[in-house]
Amino acid sequence: MTRVLVVDDDPQLLRALKINLAARGYTVLTALDGTRALHVAAHQHPDVIVLDLGLPDLDGTDVITGLRGWSTIPIIVLSARTDSGDKVEALDAGADDYVTKPFGMDELLARLRAAVRRASTDPTGNEPVVHAGALDIDLAAKQVARDGEVVHLTPTEWGILELLVRHQGRLVSQRQLLTEVWGPRYQTETHYLRVYLAQLRRKLEPDASHPRHLITEPGMGYRFKP
Amino acid sequence: MTRVLVVDDDPQLLRALKINLAARGYTVLTALDGTRALHVAAHQHPDVIVLDLGLPDLDGTDVITGLRGWSTIPIIVLSARTDSGDKVEALDAGADDYVTKPFGMDELLARLRAAVRRASTDPTGNEPVVHAGALDIDLAAKQVARDGEVVHLTPTEWGILELLVRHQGRLVSQRQLLTEVWGPRYQTETHYLRVYLAQLRRKLEPDASHPRHLITEPGMGYRFKP
DNA sequence: ACTGGTCTTGACGCTTTCTTAACGGCCCTG
DNA sequence: CAGGGCCGTTAAGAAAGCGTCAAGACCAGT
């Protein structure tokens, strides 16, 4: 049974969605504001989230980034605002889809099915700890240990490491690193990568000048070698 | 570089999209109808497809199902019809997103980024590893091994090899190699090919002077023989 | 307002990669 | 068999990319 978390501060709409989704066989969880949404998402592990942007407590994009910090659950954003700036912002923050109110219920359901279908072919979600040499990288806990000692990483450092580790062995292009860690507008700031890769190597590699795990492929990108 | 296939029968819109996408650093492939779209998708392996539903030859959903038969490439549907029935149909056929015309270019770009982001974090990398003699060519990892030993390639070398391997067995013209690896303005610089093919053979072939995989077809182009 | 941590930015030397040139071999044609 | 394409090989200078260090900007918590 697919579990949907619906986040909306409008009780009427919430109720309508709940009825419709339940009628289609979904299990429905609900939250009235962003804080509770994050809480429910963390504890109930829904399969997909329908998120209204106009929440009383938190900004919509903050909810998205809060979720994306630890999860890849598909997020479908609902909003009354047709402004394309909002859409861009939400999508770049990590939303999977954006539906403008008023919307047809069958359209929302179709988008929901599309989101769930995609997620179900994606076996990401149960790969908690990656070991590589003296490194233990816990993706769920967002923590790295070197020789058993926990190493502190900044958010940006972690973002880079996580992306590389999730694609371990594969080449990750500079462009992808920049868009996913900094955002699509930073695609050309390759300098950042050099600075941060040097920092990561200093923290994680036995010999920073001869890296064994964080490999540079000149002109192409970087690669995490286990 | 992300490769986008744009399918539209309206030359004007096609041109506008091409310019905008190219300006954002995408490599743009185009097709004017469904048949050609399926052909290009199969042979050029784009990273994402933007598909207009109003095509002259095939029904939009047929194009989607045709693609979904063998590929999980993200598909963003474009349509003038706001009818929610069409959306449901397209999404259930396997489309990833549905954008109604007229649309804002920045919104489309954001949805494009979202689709590419999802696909890239999805390790359903159905890019195969191609074996040829002592060579193992991993297209997803962008890595080649010879007798199990990883061989380092420069970006240009990899670009040539990848193109040839993706068209394995078939002849790839010099013109195509030059335009895809160096850019359309280098179509006459056939000399580059000689230099780089020699380098590739030295790195990959058992006997560089009697190549078994990287075959020259004099006056025509090159061919990768598995 | 101060502090500590983090992110951005600039400068420099070094390495890798690209471009270009020169030369010799092969094969077809006249 | 002479000449002109076309191809392969090698090498060296030019250009682009990389690693490193460090200073200033920014931001949140005290």
PDB file of N, CA and C in Angstrom, chain B residues 95-179:
ATOM      1  N   ALA B  95       5.297   9.237 -19.131  1.00  0.00           N
ATOM      2  CA  ALA B  95       5.967  10.539 -19.124  1.00  0.00           C
ATOM      3  C   ALA B  95       6.323  10.918 -17.684  1.00  0.00           C
ATOM      4  N   ASP B  96       7.331  11.754 -17.542  1.00  0.00           N
ATOM      5  CA  ASP B  96       7.757  12.167 -16.210  1.00  0.00           C
ATOM      6  C   ASP B  96       7.132  13.479 -15.795  1.00  0.00           C
ATOM      7  N   ASP B  97       6.808  14.311 -16.770  1.00  0.00           N
ATOM      8  CA  ASP B  97       6.270  15.624 -16.445  1.00  0.00           C
ATOM      9  C   ASP B  97       5.461  16.114 -17.639  1.00  0.00           C
ATOM     10  N   TYR B  98       4.617  17.080 -17.365  1.00  0.00           N
ATOM     11  CA  TYR B  98       3.709  17.575 -18.401  1.00  0.00           C
ATOM     12  C   TYR B  98       3.626  19.084 -18.264  1.00  0.00           C
ATOM     13  N   VAL B  99       4.011  19.796 -19.297  1.00  0.00           N
ATOM     14  CA  VAL B  99       4.006  21.259 -19.277  1.00  0.00           C
ATOM     15  C   VAL B  99       3.037  21.760 -20.338  1.00  0.00           C
ATOM     16  N   THR B 100       2.166  22.692 -19.924  1.00  0.00           N
ATOM     17  CA  THR B 100       1.162  23.199 -20.849  1.00  0.00           C
ATOM     18  C   THR B 100       1.643  24.478 -21.520  1.00  0.00           C
ATOM     19  N   LYS B 101       1.446  24.541 -22.842  1.00  0.00           N
ATOM     20  CA  LYS B 101       1.764  25.760 -23.576  1.00  0.00           C
ATOM     21  C   LYS B 101       0.659  26.781 -23.375  1.00  0.00           C
ATOM     22  N   PRO B 102       0.946  28.060 -23.300  1.00  0.00           N
ATOM     23  CA  PRO B 102       2.309  28.602 -23.347  1.00  0.00           C
ATOM     24  C   PRO B 102       2.998  28.440 -21.993  1.00  0.00           C
ATOM     25  N   PHE B 103       4.278  28.255 -22.044  1.00  0.00           N
ATOM     26  CA  PHE B 103       5.004  28.038 -20.797  1.00  0.00           C
ATOM     27  C   PHE B 103       6.179  29.006 -20.712  1.00  0.00           C
ATOM     28  N   GLY B 104       6.635  29.259 -19.514  1.00  0.00           N
ATOM     29  CA  GLY B 104       7.806  30.113 -19.330  1.00  0.00           C
ATOM     30  C   GLY B 104       9.064  29.287 -19.533  1.00  0.00           C
ATOM     31  N   MET B 105      10.015  29.886 -20.232  1.00  0.00           N
ATOM     32  CA  MET B 105      11.242  29.139 -20.507  1.00  0.00           C
ATOM     33  C   MET B 105      11.954  28.752 -19.217  1.00  0.00           C
ATOM     34  N   ASP B 106      11.936  29.635 -18.230  1.00  0.00           N
ATOM     35  CA  ASP B 106      12.638  29.303 -16.982  1.00  0.00           C
ATOM     36  C   ASP B 106      11.956  28.153 -16.256  1.00  0.00           C
ATOM     37  N   GLU B 107      10.630  28.073 -16.384  1.00  0.00           N
ATOM     38  CA  GLU B 107       9.953  26.934 -15.763  1.00  0.00           C
ATOM     39  C   GLU B 107      10.350  25.632 -16.444  1.00  0.00           C
ATOM     40  N   LEU B 108      10.335  25.647 -17.768  1.00  0.00           N
ATOM     41  CA  LEU B 108      10.726  24.424 -18.475  1.00  0.00           C
ATOM     42  C   LEU B 108      12.139  24.024 -18.086  1.00  0.00           C
ATOM     43  N   LEU B 109      13.027  25.009 -18.026  1.00  0.00           N
ATOM     44  CA  LEU B 109      14.409  24.702 -17.667  1.00  0.00           C
ATOM     45  C   LEU B 109      14.495  24.109 -16.270  1.00  0.00           C
ATOM     46  N   ALA B 110      13.690  24.644 -15.349  1.00  0.00           N
ATOM     47  CA  ALA B 110      13.702  24.118 -13.980  1.00  0.00           C
ATOM     48  C   ALA B 110      13.192  22.683 -13.960  1.00  0.00           C
ATOM     49  N   ARG B 111      12.137  22.413 -14.708  1.00  0.00           N
ATOM     50  CA  ARG B 111      11.607  21.047 -14.750  1.00  0.00           C
ATOM     51  C   ARG B 111      12.609  20.102 -15.405  1.00  0.00           C
ATOM     52  N   LEU B 112      13.310  20.644 -16.384  1.00  0.00           N
ATOM     53  CA  LEU B 112      14.355  19.863 -17.040  1.00  0.00           C
ATOM     54  C   LEU B 112      15.444  19.503 -16.040  1.00  0.00           C
ATOM     55  N   ARG B 113      15.861  20.479 -15.260  1.00  0.00           N
ATOM     56  CA  ARG B 113      16.885  20.205 -14.259  1.00  0.00           C
ATOM     57  C   ARG B 113      16.411  19.175 -13.257  1.00  0.00           C
ATOM     58  N   ALA B 114      15.129  19.318 -12.834  1.00  0.00           N
ATOM     59  CA  ALA B 114      14.586  18.369 -11.860  1.00  0.00           C
ATOM     60  C   ALA B 114      14.610  16.954 -12.435  1.00  0.00           C
ATOM     61  N   ALA B 115      14.223  16.827 -13.692  1.00  0.00           N
ATOM     62  CA  ALA B 115      14.187  15.506 -14.318  1.00  0.00           C
ATOM     63  C   ALA B 115      15.587  14.910 -14.427  1.00  0.00           C
ATOM     64  N   VAL B 116      16.530  15.735 -14.836  1.00  0.00           N
ATOM     65  CA  VAL B 116      17.902  15.245 -14.987  1.00  0.00           C
ATOM     66  C   VAL B 116      18.492  14.888 -13.630  1.00  0.00           C
ATOM     67  N   ARG B 117      18.207  15.709 -12.640  1.00  0.00           N
ATOM     68  CA  ARG B 117      18.707  15.442 -11.286  1.00  0.00           C
ATOM     69  C   ARG B 117      18.216  14.094 -10.788  1.00  0.00           C
ATOM     70  N   ARG B 118      16.915  13.866 -10.934  1.00  0.00           N
ATOM     71  CA  ARG B 118      16.360  12.582 -10.509  1.00  0.00           C
ATOM     72  C   ARG B 118      17.040  11.434 -11.210  1.00  0.00           C
ATOM     73  N   ALA B 119      17.158  11.567 -12.524  1.00  0.00           N
ATOM     74  CA  ALA B 119      17.721  10.464 -13.304  1.00  0.00           C
ATOM     75  C   ALA B 119      19.163  10.191 -12.913  1.00  0.00           C
ATOM     76  N   SER B 120      19.881  11.256 -12.555  1.00  0.00           N
ATOM     77  CA  SER B 120      21.301  11.067 -12.285  1.00  0.00           C
ATOM     78  C   SER B 120      21.546  10.490 -10.897  1.00  0.00           C
ATOM     79  N   THR B 121      20.630  10.733  -9.951  1.00  0.00           N
ATOM     80  CA  THR B 121      20.805  10.137  -8.636  1.00  0.00           C
ATOM     81  C   THR B 121      20.238   8.726  -8.611  1.00  0.00           C
ATOM     82  N   ASP B 122      19.547   8.392  -9.652  1.00  0.00           N
ATOM     83  CA  ASP B 122      18.956   7.075  -9.755  1.00  0.00           C
ATOM     84  C   ASP B 122      19.984   6.115 -10.335  1.00  0.00           C
ATOM     85  N   PRO B 123      20.492   5.216  -9.515  1.00  0.00           N
ATOM     86  CA  PRO B 123      21.540   4.337 -10.012  1.00  0.00           C
ATOM     87  C   PRO B 123      21.013   3.249 -10.946  1.00  0.00           C
ATOM     88  N   THR B 124      19.823   3.388 -11.439  1.00  0.00           N
ATOM     89  CA  THR B 124      19.330   2.494 -12.468  1.00  0.00           C
ATOM     90  C   THR B 124      20.105   2.784 -13.759  1.00  0.00           C
ATOM     91  N   GLY B 125      21.381   2.969 -13.599  1.00  0.00           N
ATOM     92  CA  GLY B 125      22.198   3.274 -14.757  1.00  0.00           C
ATOM     93  C   GLY B 125      22.210   2.091 -15.705  1.00  0.00           C
ATOM     94  N   ASN B 126      21.266   2.056 -16.605  1.00  0.00           N
ATOM     95  CA  ASN B 126      21.227   0.913 -17.510  1.00  0.00           C
ATOM     96  C   ASN B 126      22.185   1.093 -18.675  1.00  0.00           C
ATOM     97  N   GLU B 127      23.236   1.824 -18.404  1.00  0.00           N
ATOM     98  CA  GLU B 127      24.309   1.930 -19.379  1.00  0.00           C
ATOM     99  C   GLU B 127      25.187   0.707 -19.220  1.00  0.00           C
ATOM    100  N   PRO B 128      25.321  -0.063 -20.258  1.00  0.00           N
ATOM    101  CA  PRO B 128      26.024  -1.326 -20.112  1.00  0.00           C
ATOM    102  C   PRO B 128      27.537  -1.157 -20.077  1.00  0.00           C
ATOM    103  N   VAL B 129      28.203  -2.215 -19.665  1.00  0.00           N
ATOM    104  CA  VAL B 129      29.646  -2.289 -19.814  1.00  0.00           C
ATOM    105  C   VAL B 129      29.913  -3.080 -21.087  1.00  0.00           C
ATOM    106  N   VAL B 130      30.652  -2.468 -21.979  1.00  0.00           N
ATOM    107  CA  VAL B 130      30.922  -3.112 -23.254  1.00  0.00           C
ATOM    108  C   VAL B 130      32.249  -3.850 -23.173  1.00  0.00           C
ATOM    109  N   HIS B 131      32.236  -5.120 -23.534  1.00  0.00           N
ATOM    110  CA  HIS B 131      33.472  -5.899 -23.534  1.00  0.00           C
ATOM    111  C   HIS B 131      33.940  -6.098 -24.968  1.00  0.00           C
ATOM    112  N   ALA B 132      35.236  -5.970 -25.155  1.00  0.00           N
ATOM    113  CA  ALA B 132      35.798  -6.173 -26.491  1.00  0.00           C
ATOM    114  C   ALA B 132      37.232  -6.660 -26.322  1.00  0.00           C
ATOM    115  N   GLY B 133      37.429  -7.949 -26.526  1.00  0.00           N
ATOM    116  CA  GLY B 133      38.765  -8.497 -26.326  1.00  0.00           C
ATOM    117  C   GLY B 133      39.176  -8.283 -24.884  1.00  0.00           C
ATOM    118  N   ALA B 134      40.320  -7.656 -24.687  1.00  0.00           N
ATOM    119  CA  ALA B 134      40.815  -7.418 -23.332  1.00  0.00           C
ATOM    120  C   ALA B 134      40.267  -6.125 -22.750  1.00  0.00           C
ATOM    121  N   LEU B 135      39.367  -5.481 -23.491  1.00  0.00           N
ATOM    122  CA  LEU B 135      38.867  -4.166 -23.087  1.00  0.00           C
ATOM    123  C   LEU B 135      37.514  -4.273 -22.384  1.00  0.00           C
ATOM    124  N   ASP B 136      37.388  -3.554 -21.271  1.00  0.00           N
ATOM    125  CA  ASP B 136      36.084  -3.386 -20.629  1.00  0.00           C
ATOM    126  C   ASP B 136      35.786  -1.895 -20.603  1.00  0.00           C
ATOM    127  N   ILE B 137      34.735  -1.511 -21.280  1.00  0.00           N
ATOM    128  CA  ILE B 137      34.404  -0.088 -21.371  1.00  0.00           C
ATOM    129  C   ILE B 137      33.114   0.158 -20.615  1.00  0.00           C
ATOM    130  N   ASP B 138      33.227   0.892 -19.516  1.00  0.00           N
ATOM    131  CA  ASP B 138      32.080   1.178 -18.657  1.00  0.00           C
ATOM    132  C   ASP B 138      31.562   2.571 -18.981  1.00  0.00           C
ATOM    133  N   LEU B 139      30.457   2.612 -19.706  1.00  0.00           N
ATOM    134  CA  LEU B 139      29.953   3.902 -20.183  1.00  0.00           C
ATOM    135  C   LEU B 139      29.417   4.753 -19.049  1.00  0.00           C
ATOM    136  N   ALA B 140      28.827   4.142 -18.037  1.00  0.00           N
ATOM    137  CA  ALA B 140      28.280   4.920 -16.925  1.00  0.00           C
ATOM    138  C   ALA B 140      29.395   5.521 -16.082  1.00  0.00           C
ATOM    139  N   ALA B 141      30.409   4.733 -15.797  1.00  0.00           N
ATOM    140  CA  ALA B 141      31.500   5.213 -14.953  1.00  0.00           C
ATOM    141  C   ALA B 141      32.498   6.041 -15.746  1.00  0.00           C
ATOM    142  N   LYS B 142      32.366   6.042 -17.045  1.00  0.00           N
ATOM    143  CA  LYS B 142      33.329   6.679 -17.932  1.00  0.00           C
ATOM    144  C   LYS B 142      34.738   6.167 -17.630  1.00  0.00           C
ATOM    145  N   GLN B 143      34.898   4.881 -17.756  1.00  0.00           N
ATOM    146  CA  GLN B 143      36.169   4.271 -17.402  1.00  0.00           C
ATOM    147  C   GLN B 143      36.450   3.081 -18.320  1.00  0.00           C
ATOM    148  N   VAL B 144      37.690   2.946 -18.713  1.00  0.00           N
ATOM    149  CA  VAL B 144      38.106   1.833 -19.551  1.00  0.00           C
ATOM    150  C   VAL B 144      39.151   1.019 -18.819  1.00  0.00           C
ATOM    151  N   ALA B 145      39.064  -0.276 -18.962  1.00  0.00           N
ATOM    152  CA  ALA B 145      40.100  -1.134 -18.399  1.00  0.00           C
ATOM    153  C   ALA B 145      40.635  -2.052 -19.489  1.00  0.00           C
ATOM    154  N   ARG B 146      41.942  -2.276 -19.439  1.00  0.00           N
ATOM    155  CA  ARG B 146      42.572  -3.178 -20.395  1.00  0.00           C
ATOM    156  C   ARG B 146      43.244  -4.287 -19.589  1.00  0.00           C
ATOM    157  N   ASP B 147      42.852  -5.497 -19.830  1.00  0.00           N
ATOM    158  CA  ASP B 147      43.308  -6.626 -19.016  1.00  0.00           C
ATOM    159  C   ASP B 147      43.047  -6.361 -17.528  1.00  0.00           C
ATOM    160  N   GLY B 148      41.932  -5.737 -17.244  1.00  0.00           N
ATOM    161  CA  GLY B 148      41.579  -5.485 -15.845  1.00  0.00           C
ATOM    162  C   GLY B 148      42.212  -4.238 -15.258  1.00  0.00           C
ATOM    163  N   GLU B 149      43.227  -3.696 -15.930  1.00  0.00           N
ATOM    164  CA  GLU B 149      43.892  -2.489 -15.436  1.00  0.00           C
ATOM    165  C   GLU B 149      43.194  -1.253 -15.987  1.00  0.00           C
ATOM    166  N   VAL B 150      42.832  -0.327 -15.107  1.00  0.00           N
ATOM    167  CA  VAL B 150      42.191   0.900 -15.554  1.00  0.00           C
ATOM    168  C   VAL B 150      43.175   1.729 -16.373  1.00  0.00           C
ATOM    169  N   VAL B 151      42.718   2.171 -17.519  1.00  0.00           N
ATOM    170  CA  VAL B 151      43.536   3.027 -18.375  1.00  0.00           C
ATOM    171  C   VAL B 151      42.988   4.442 -18.296  1.00  0.00           C
ATOM    172  N   HIS B 152      43.856   5.395 -18.060  1.00  0.00           N
ATOM    173  CA  HIS B 152      43.393   6.778 -17.956  1.00  0.00           C
ATOM    174  C   HIS B 152      43.258   7.400 -19.338  1.00  0.00           C
ATOM    175  N   LEU B 153      42.089   8.015 -19.588  1.00  0.00           N
ATOM    176  CA  LEU B 153      41.872   8.715 -20.847  1.00  0.00           C
ATOM    177  C   LEU B 153      41.606  10.189 -20.586  1.00  0.00           C
ATOM    178  N   THR B 154      42.033  11.028 -21.509  1.00  0.00           N
ATOM    179  CA  THR B 154      41.732  12.457 -21.422  1.00  0.00           C
ATOM    180  C   THR B 154      40.286  12.666 -21.898  1.00  0.00           C
ATOM    181  N   PRO B 155      39.710  13.838 -21.615  1.00  0.00           N
ATOM    182  CA  PRO B 155      38.326  14.086 -22.036  1.00  0.00           C
ATOM    183  C   PRO B 155      38.108  13.860 -23.528  1.00  0.00           C
ATOM    184  N   THR B 156      39.020  14.344 -24.342  1.00  0.00           N
ATOM    185  CA  THR B 156      38.861  14.173 -25.782  1.00  0.00           C
ATOM    186  C   THR B 156      38.959  12.711 -26.181  1.00  0.00           C
ATOM    187  N   GLU B 157      39.918  12.027 -25.628  1.00  0.00           N
ATOM    188  CA  GLU B 157      40.051  10.602 -25.940  1.00  0.00           C
ATOM    189  C   GLU B 157      38.780   9.856 -25.573  1.00  0.00           C
ATOM    190  N   TRP B 158      38.261  10.150 -24.378  1.00  0.00           N
ATOM    191  CA  TRP B 158      37.038   9.469 -23.950  1.00  0.00           C
ATOM    192  C   TRP B 158      35.865   9.822 -24.865  1.00  0.00           C
ATOM    193  N   GLY B 159      35.788  11.072 -25.264  1.00  0.00           N
ATOM    194  CA  GLY B 159      34.702  11.494 -26.143  1.00  0.00           C
ATOM    195  C   GLY B 159      34.677  10.692 -27.434  1.00  0.00           C
ATOM    196  N   ILE B 160      35.854  10.492 -28.009  1.00  0.00           N
ATOM    197  CA  ILE B 160      35.936   9.721 -29.249  1.00  0.00           C
ATOM    198  C   ILE B 160      35.555   8.269 -29.000  1.00  0.00           C
ATOM    199  N   LEU B 161      36.144   7.690 -27.975  1.00  0.00           N
ATOM    200  CA  LEU B 161      35.879   6.281 -27.694  1.00  0.00           C
ATOM    201  C   LEU B 161      34.404   6.049 -27.412  1.00  0.00           C
ATOM    202  N   GLU B 162      33.821   6.926 -26.608  1.00  0.00           N
ATOM    203  CA  GLU B 162      32.416   6.761 -26.251  1.00  0.00           C
ATOM    204  C   GLU B 162      31.529   6.790 -27.491  1.00  0.00           C
ATOM    205  N   LEU B 163      31.806   7.755 -28.347  1.00  0.00           N
ATOM    206  CA  LEU B 163      30.995   7.875 -29.562  1.00  0.00           C
ATOM    207  C   LEU B 163      31.120   6.621 -30.418  1.00  0.00           C
ATOM    208  N   LEU B 164      32.338   6.146 -30.576  1.00  0.00           N
ATOM    209  CA  LEU B 164      32.539   4.952 -31.398  1.00  0.00           C
ATOM    210  C   LEU B 164      31.892   3.726 -30.761  1.00  0.00           C
ATOM    211  N   VAL B 165      32.019   3.606 -29.453  1.00  0.00           N
ATOM    212  CA  VAL B 165      31.483   2.419 -28.784  1.00  0.00           C
ATOM    213  C   VAL B 165      29.952   2.437 -28.802  1.00  0.00           C
ATOM    214  N   ARG B 166      29.383   3.619 -28.642  1.00  0.00           N
ATOM    215  CA  ARG B 166      27.919   3.693 -28.688  1.00  0.00           C
ATOM    216  C   ARG B 166      27.383   3.278 -30.049  1.00  0.00           C
ATOM    217  N   HIS B 167      28.196   3.446 -31.065  1.00  0.00           N
ATOM    218  CA  HIS B 167      27.788   3.042 -32.413  1.00  0.00           C
ATOM    219  C   HIS B 167      28.562   1.802 -32.835  1.00  0.00           C
ATOM    220  N   GLN B 168      28.846   0.950 -31.881  1.00  0.00           N
ATOM    221  CA  GLN B 168      29.779  -0.147 -32.156  1.00  0.00           C
ATOM    222  C   GLN B 168      29.367  -0.962 -33.384  1.00  0.00           C
ATOM    223  N   GLY B 169      30.395  -1.288 -34.146  1.00  0.00           N
ATOM    224  CA  GLY B 169      30.174  -2.061 -35.359  1.00  0.00           C
ATOM    225  C   GLY B 169      29.864  -1.182 -36.554  1.00  0.00           C
ATOM    226  N   ARG B 170      29.284  -0.004 -36.270  1.00  0.00           N
ATOM    227  CA  ARG B 170      28.909   0.863 -37.389  1.00  0.00           C
ATOM    228  C   ARG B 170      29.996   1.884 -37.684  1.00  0.00           C
ATOM    229  N   LEU B 171      29.944   2.381 -38.902  1.00  0.00           N
ATOM    230  CA  LEU B 171      30.912   3.389 -39.308  1.00  0.00           C
ATOM    231  C   LEU B 171      30.483   4.752 -38.785  1.00  0.00           C
ATOM    232  N   VAL B 172      31.426   5.470 -38.173  1.00  0.00           N
ATOM    233  CA  VAL B 172      31.156   6.833 -37.725  1.00  0.00           C
ATOM    234  C   VAL B 172      32.006   7.764 -38.577  1.00  0.00           C
ATOM    235  N   SER B 173      31.351   8.705 -39.246  1.00  0.00           N
ATOM    236  CA  SER B 173      32.084   9.560 -40.171  1.00  0.00           C
ATOM    237  C   SER B 173      32.997  10.515 -39.427  1.00  0.00           C
ATOM    238  N   GLN B 174      34.017  10.960 -40.114  1.00  0.00           N
ATOM    239  CA  GLN B 174      34.935  11.929 -39.525  1.00  0.00           C
ATOM    240  C   GLN B 174      34.184  13.185 -39.127  1.00  0.00           C
ATOM    241  N   ARG B 175      33.277  13.570 -39.999  1.00  0.00           N
ATOM    242  CA  ARG B 175      32.488  14.773 -39.731  1.00  0.00           C
ATOM    243  C   ARG B 175      31.729  14.643 -38.419  1.00  0.00           C
ATOM    244  N   GLN B 176      31.112  13.509 -38.197  1.00  0.00           N
ATOM    245  CA  GLN B 176      30.327  13.326 -36.980  1.00  0.00           C
ATOM    246  C   GLN B 176      31.231  13.331 -35.745  1.00  0.00           C
ATOM    247  N   LEU B 177      32.342  12.653 -35.841  1.00  0.00           N
ATOM    248  CA  LEU B 177      33.278  12.641 -34.728  1.00  0.00           C
ATOM    249  C   LEU B 177      33.711  14.055 -34.379  1.00  0.00           C
ATOM    250  N   LEU B 178      34.084  14.794 -35.386  1.00  0.00           N
ATOM    251  CA  LEU B 178      34.592  16.143 -35.140  1.00  0.00           C
ATOM    252  C   LEU B 178      33.520  17.046 -34.561  1.00  0.00           C
ATOM    253  N   THR B 179      32.310  16.982 -35.107  1.00  0.00           N
ATOM    254  CA  THR B 179      31.269  17.876 -34.603  1.00  0.00           C
ATOM    255  C   THR B 179      30.870  17.499 -33.181  1.00  0.00           C
TER     256      THR B 179
END
